[in-house]
Tab-separated table of C-alpha atoms in Angstrom:
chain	number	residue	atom	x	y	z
A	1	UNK	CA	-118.403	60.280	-29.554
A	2	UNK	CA	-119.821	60.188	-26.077
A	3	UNK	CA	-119.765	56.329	-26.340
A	4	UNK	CA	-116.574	55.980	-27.332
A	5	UNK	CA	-115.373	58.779	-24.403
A	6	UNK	CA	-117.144	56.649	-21.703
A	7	UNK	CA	-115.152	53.567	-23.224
A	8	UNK	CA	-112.000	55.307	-22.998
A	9	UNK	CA	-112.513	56.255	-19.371
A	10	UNK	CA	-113.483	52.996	-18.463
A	11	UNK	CA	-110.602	51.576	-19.700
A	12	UNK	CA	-108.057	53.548	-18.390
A	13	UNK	CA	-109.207	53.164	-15.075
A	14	UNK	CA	-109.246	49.298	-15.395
A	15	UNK	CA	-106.109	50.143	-16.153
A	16	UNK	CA	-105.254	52.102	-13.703
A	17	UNK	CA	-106.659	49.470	-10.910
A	18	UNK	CA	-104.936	46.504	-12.878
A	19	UNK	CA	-101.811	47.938	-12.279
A	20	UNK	CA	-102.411	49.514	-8.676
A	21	UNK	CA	-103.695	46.373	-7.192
A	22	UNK	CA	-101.223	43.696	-8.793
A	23	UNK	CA	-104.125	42.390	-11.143
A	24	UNK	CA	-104.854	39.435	-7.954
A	25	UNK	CA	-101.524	38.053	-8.357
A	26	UNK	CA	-100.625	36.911	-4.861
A	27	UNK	CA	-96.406	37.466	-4.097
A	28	UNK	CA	-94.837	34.070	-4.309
A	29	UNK	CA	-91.353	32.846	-2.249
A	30	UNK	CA	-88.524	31.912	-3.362
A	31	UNK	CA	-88.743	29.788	-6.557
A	32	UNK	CA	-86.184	27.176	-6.673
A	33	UNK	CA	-84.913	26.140	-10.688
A	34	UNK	CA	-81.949	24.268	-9.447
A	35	UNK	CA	-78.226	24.515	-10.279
A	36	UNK	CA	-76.706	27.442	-12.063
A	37	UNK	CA	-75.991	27.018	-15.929
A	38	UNK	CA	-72.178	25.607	-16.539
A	39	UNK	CA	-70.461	25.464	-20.165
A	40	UNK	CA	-67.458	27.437	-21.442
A	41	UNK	CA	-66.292	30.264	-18.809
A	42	UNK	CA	-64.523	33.149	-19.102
A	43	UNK	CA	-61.701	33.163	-16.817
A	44	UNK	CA	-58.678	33.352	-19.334
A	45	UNK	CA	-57.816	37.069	-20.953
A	46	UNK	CA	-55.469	38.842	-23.193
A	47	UNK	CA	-54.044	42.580	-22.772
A	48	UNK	CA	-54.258	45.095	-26.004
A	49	UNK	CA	-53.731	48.355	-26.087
A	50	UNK	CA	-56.447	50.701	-26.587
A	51	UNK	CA	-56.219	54.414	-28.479
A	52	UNK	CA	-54.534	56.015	-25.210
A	53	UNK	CA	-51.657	52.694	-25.772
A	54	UNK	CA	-53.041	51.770	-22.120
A	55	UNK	CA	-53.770	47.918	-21.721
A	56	UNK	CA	-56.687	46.448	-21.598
A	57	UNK	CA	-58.270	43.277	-20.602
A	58	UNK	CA	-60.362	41.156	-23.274
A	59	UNK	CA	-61.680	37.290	-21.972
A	60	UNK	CA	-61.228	34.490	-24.003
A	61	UNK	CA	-62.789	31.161	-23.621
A	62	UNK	CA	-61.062	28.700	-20.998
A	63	UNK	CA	-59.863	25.851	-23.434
A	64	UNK	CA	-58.429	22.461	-21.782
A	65	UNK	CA	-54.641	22.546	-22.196
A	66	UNK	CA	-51.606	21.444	-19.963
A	67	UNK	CA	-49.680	24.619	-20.999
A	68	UNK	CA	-52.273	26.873	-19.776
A	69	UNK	CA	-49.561	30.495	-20.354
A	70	UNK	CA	-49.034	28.782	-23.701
A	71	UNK	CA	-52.811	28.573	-24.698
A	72	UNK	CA	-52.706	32.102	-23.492
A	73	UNK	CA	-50.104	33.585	-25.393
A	74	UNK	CA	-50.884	32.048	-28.471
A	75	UNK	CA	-54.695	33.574	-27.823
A	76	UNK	CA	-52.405	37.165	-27.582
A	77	UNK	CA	-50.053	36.774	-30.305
A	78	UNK	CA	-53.157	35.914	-32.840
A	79	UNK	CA	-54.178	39.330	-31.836
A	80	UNK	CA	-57.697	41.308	-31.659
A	81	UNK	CA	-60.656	39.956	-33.178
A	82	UNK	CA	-62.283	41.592	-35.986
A	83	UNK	CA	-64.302	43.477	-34.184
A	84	UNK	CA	-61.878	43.869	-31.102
A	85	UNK	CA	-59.620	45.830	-33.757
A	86	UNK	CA	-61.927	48.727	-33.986
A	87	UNK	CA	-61.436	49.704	-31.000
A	88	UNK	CA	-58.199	47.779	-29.735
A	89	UNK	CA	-54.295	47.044	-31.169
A	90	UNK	CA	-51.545	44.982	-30.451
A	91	UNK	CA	-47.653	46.147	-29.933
A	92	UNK	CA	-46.537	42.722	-30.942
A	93	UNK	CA	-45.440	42.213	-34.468
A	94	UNK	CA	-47.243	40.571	-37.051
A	95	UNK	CA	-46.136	36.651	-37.736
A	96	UNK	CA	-44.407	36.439	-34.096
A	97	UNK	CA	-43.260	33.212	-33.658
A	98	UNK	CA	-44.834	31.323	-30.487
A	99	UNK	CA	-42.435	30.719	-28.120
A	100	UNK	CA	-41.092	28.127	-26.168
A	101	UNK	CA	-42.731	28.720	-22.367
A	102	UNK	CA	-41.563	26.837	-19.177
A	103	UNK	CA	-43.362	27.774	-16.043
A	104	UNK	CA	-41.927	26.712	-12.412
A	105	UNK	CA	-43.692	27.481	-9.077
A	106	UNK	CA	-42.216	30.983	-8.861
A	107	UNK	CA	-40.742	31.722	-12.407
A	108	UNK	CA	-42.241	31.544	-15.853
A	109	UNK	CA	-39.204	31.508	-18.784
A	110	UNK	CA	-40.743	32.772	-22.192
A	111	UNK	CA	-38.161	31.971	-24.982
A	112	UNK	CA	-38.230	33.332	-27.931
A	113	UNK	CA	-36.476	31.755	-30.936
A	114	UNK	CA	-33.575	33.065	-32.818
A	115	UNK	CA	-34.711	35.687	-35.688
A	116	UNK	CA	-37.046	37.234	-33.400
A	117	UNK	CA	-37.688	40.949	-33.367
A	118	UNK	CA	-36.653	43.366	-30.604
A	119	UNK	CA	-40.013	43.825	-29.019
A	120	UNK	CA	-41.235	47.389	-27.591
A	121	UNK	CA	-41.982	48.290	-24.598
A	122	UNK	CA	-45.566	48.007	-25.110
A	123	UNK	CA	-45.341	44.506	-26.368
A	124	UNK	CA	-43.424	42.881	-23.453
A	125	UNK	CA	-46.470	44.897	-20.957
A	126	UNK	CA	-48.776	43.014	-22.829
A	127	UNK	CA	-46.881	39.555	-22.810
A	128	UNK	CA	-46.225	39.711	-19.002
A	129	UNK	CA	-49.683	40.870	-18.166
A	130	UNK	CA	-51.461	38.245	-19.861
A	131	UNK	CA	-48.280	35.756	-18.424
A	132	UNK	CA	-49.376	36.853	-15.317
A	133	UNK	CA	-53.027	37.092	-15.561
A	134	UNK	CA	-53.059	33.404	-16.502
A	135	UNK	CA	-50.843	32.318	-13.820
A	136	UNK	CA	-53.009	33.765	-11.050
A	137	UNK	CA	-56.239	32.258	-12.203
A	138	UNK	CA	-54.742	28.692	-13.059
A	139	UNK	CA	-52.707	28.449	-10.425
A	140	UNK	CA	-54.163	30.306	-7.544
A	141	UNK	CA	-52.695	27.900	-4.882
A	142	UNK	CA	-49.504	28.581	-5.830
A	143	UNK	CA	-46.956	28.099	-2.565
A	144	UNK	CA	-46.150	31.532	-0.381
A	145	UNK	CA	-44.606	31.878	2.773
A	146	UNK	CA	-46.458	31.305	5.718
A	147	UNK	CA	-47.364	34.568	7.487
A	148	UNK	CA	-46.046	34.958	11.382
A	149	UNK	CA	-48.552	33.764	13.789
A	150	UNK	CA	-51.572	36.031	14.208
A	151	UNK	CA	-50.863	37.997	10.703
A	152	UNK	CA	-53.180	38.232	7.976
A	153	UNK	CA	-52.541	35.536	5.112
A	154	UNK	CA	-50.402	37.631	2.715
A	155	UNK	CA	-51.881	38.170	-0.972
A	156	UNK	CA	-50.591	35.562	-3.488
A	157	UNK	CA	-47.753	36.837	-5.311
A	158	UNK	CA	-47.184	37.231	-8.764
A	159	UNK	CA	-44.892	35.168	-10.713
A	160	UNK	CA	-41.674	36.499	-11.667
A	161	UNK	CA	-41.247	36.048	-15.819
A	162	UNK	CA	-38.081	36.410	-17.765
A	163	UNK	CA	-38.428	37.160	-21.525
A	164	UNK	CA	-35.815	36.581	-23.714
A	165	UNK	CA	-34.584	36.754	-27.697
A	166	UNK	CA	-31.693	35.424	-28.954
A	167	UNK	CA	-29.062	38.459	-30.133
A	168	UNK	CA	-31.040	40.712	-28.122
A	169	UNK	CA	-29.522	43.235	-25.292
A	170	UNK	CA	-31.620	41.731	-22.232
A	171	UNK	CA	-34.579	43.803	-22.124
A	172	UNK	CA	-35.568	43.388	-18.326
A	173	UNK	CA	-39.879	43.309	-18.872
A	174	UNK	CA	-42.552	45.079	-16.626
A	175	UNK	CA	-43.266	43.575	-13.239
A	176	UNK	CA	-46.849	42.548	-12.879
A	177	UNK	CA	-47.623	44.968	-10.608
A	178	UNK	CA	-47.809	47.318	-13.516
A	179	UNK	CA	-50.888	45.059	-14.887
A	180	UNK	CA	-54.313	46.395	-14.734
């Protein structure tokens, strides 16, 4: 018992000295491994609602496409993901029909086509959010006025987006300063 004691002991303070002394593992610099990893980013998302109805932000993969608020949308009207839905919802009907999507340098026109439900409230939030969201990251040198002389560049300004249905009452939608 002694013997096995004295082993104990003697390992715990190898142990102990391994781990106070570094184990003779001299500090190294700066270890160059070259450029960072690139593939598939996540700079496009979609706005749900969560169990409070407040929006929130969920990335989807950056796929190639010369509509990018299109792409967008479409990601949003396919709704949460299966897993997404246990903890997020969407405000926009089932089986909404994609809609036709022009965007200008300061306007984006979302058309919807006739035999569209009246969306809520909640639903147009989450269309001009993720509208918006998409138009700031693909098109962050969009043109704004020049600032006087000796001012501070002003911020880059949201796009203004009209949404409409056919034989709907106008239904004027958030502005995107509401967005999260």
């Amino acid at each position: 018992m002694r013997r096995r004691a004295g082993a104990l002991t003697v390992t715990a303070a190898a142990a102990v000295l391994c781990l106070t002394s570094g184990c003779g593992v001299p500090p190294s610099g700066v270890v160059e491994v070259g450029e960072p990893a690139t593939g598939m980013t996540l700079s496009k998302a979609v706005y749900f609602l969560d169990a409070e109805s407040s929006l929130h932000a969920v990335a989807r993969p950056e796929i190639p496409d010369t509509n990018p608020v299109a792409a967008a949308v479409r990601e949003l009207l396919a709704g949460p993901t299966p897993t997404e839905s246990e903890y997020l919802t969407t405000a926009l009907p089932p089986d909404l029909p994609q809609p036709e999507i022009t965007v200008g340098t300061a306007t984006i026109l979302i058309r919807f086509p006739t035999g569209t439900p009246r969306l809520t409230p909640a639903a147009l939030h989450q269309l001009t959010c993720t509208t918006t969201l998409t138009t700031l990251t693909t098109h962050p040198t969009r043109p704004r006025p020049a600032p006087p002389s000796g001012a501070a560049a002003p911020q880059q300004s949201p796009p203004t987006i009209h949404i409409t249905i056919p034989n709907t009452p106008s239904q004027p939608p958030p502005t995107p300063a509401t967005c999260p």
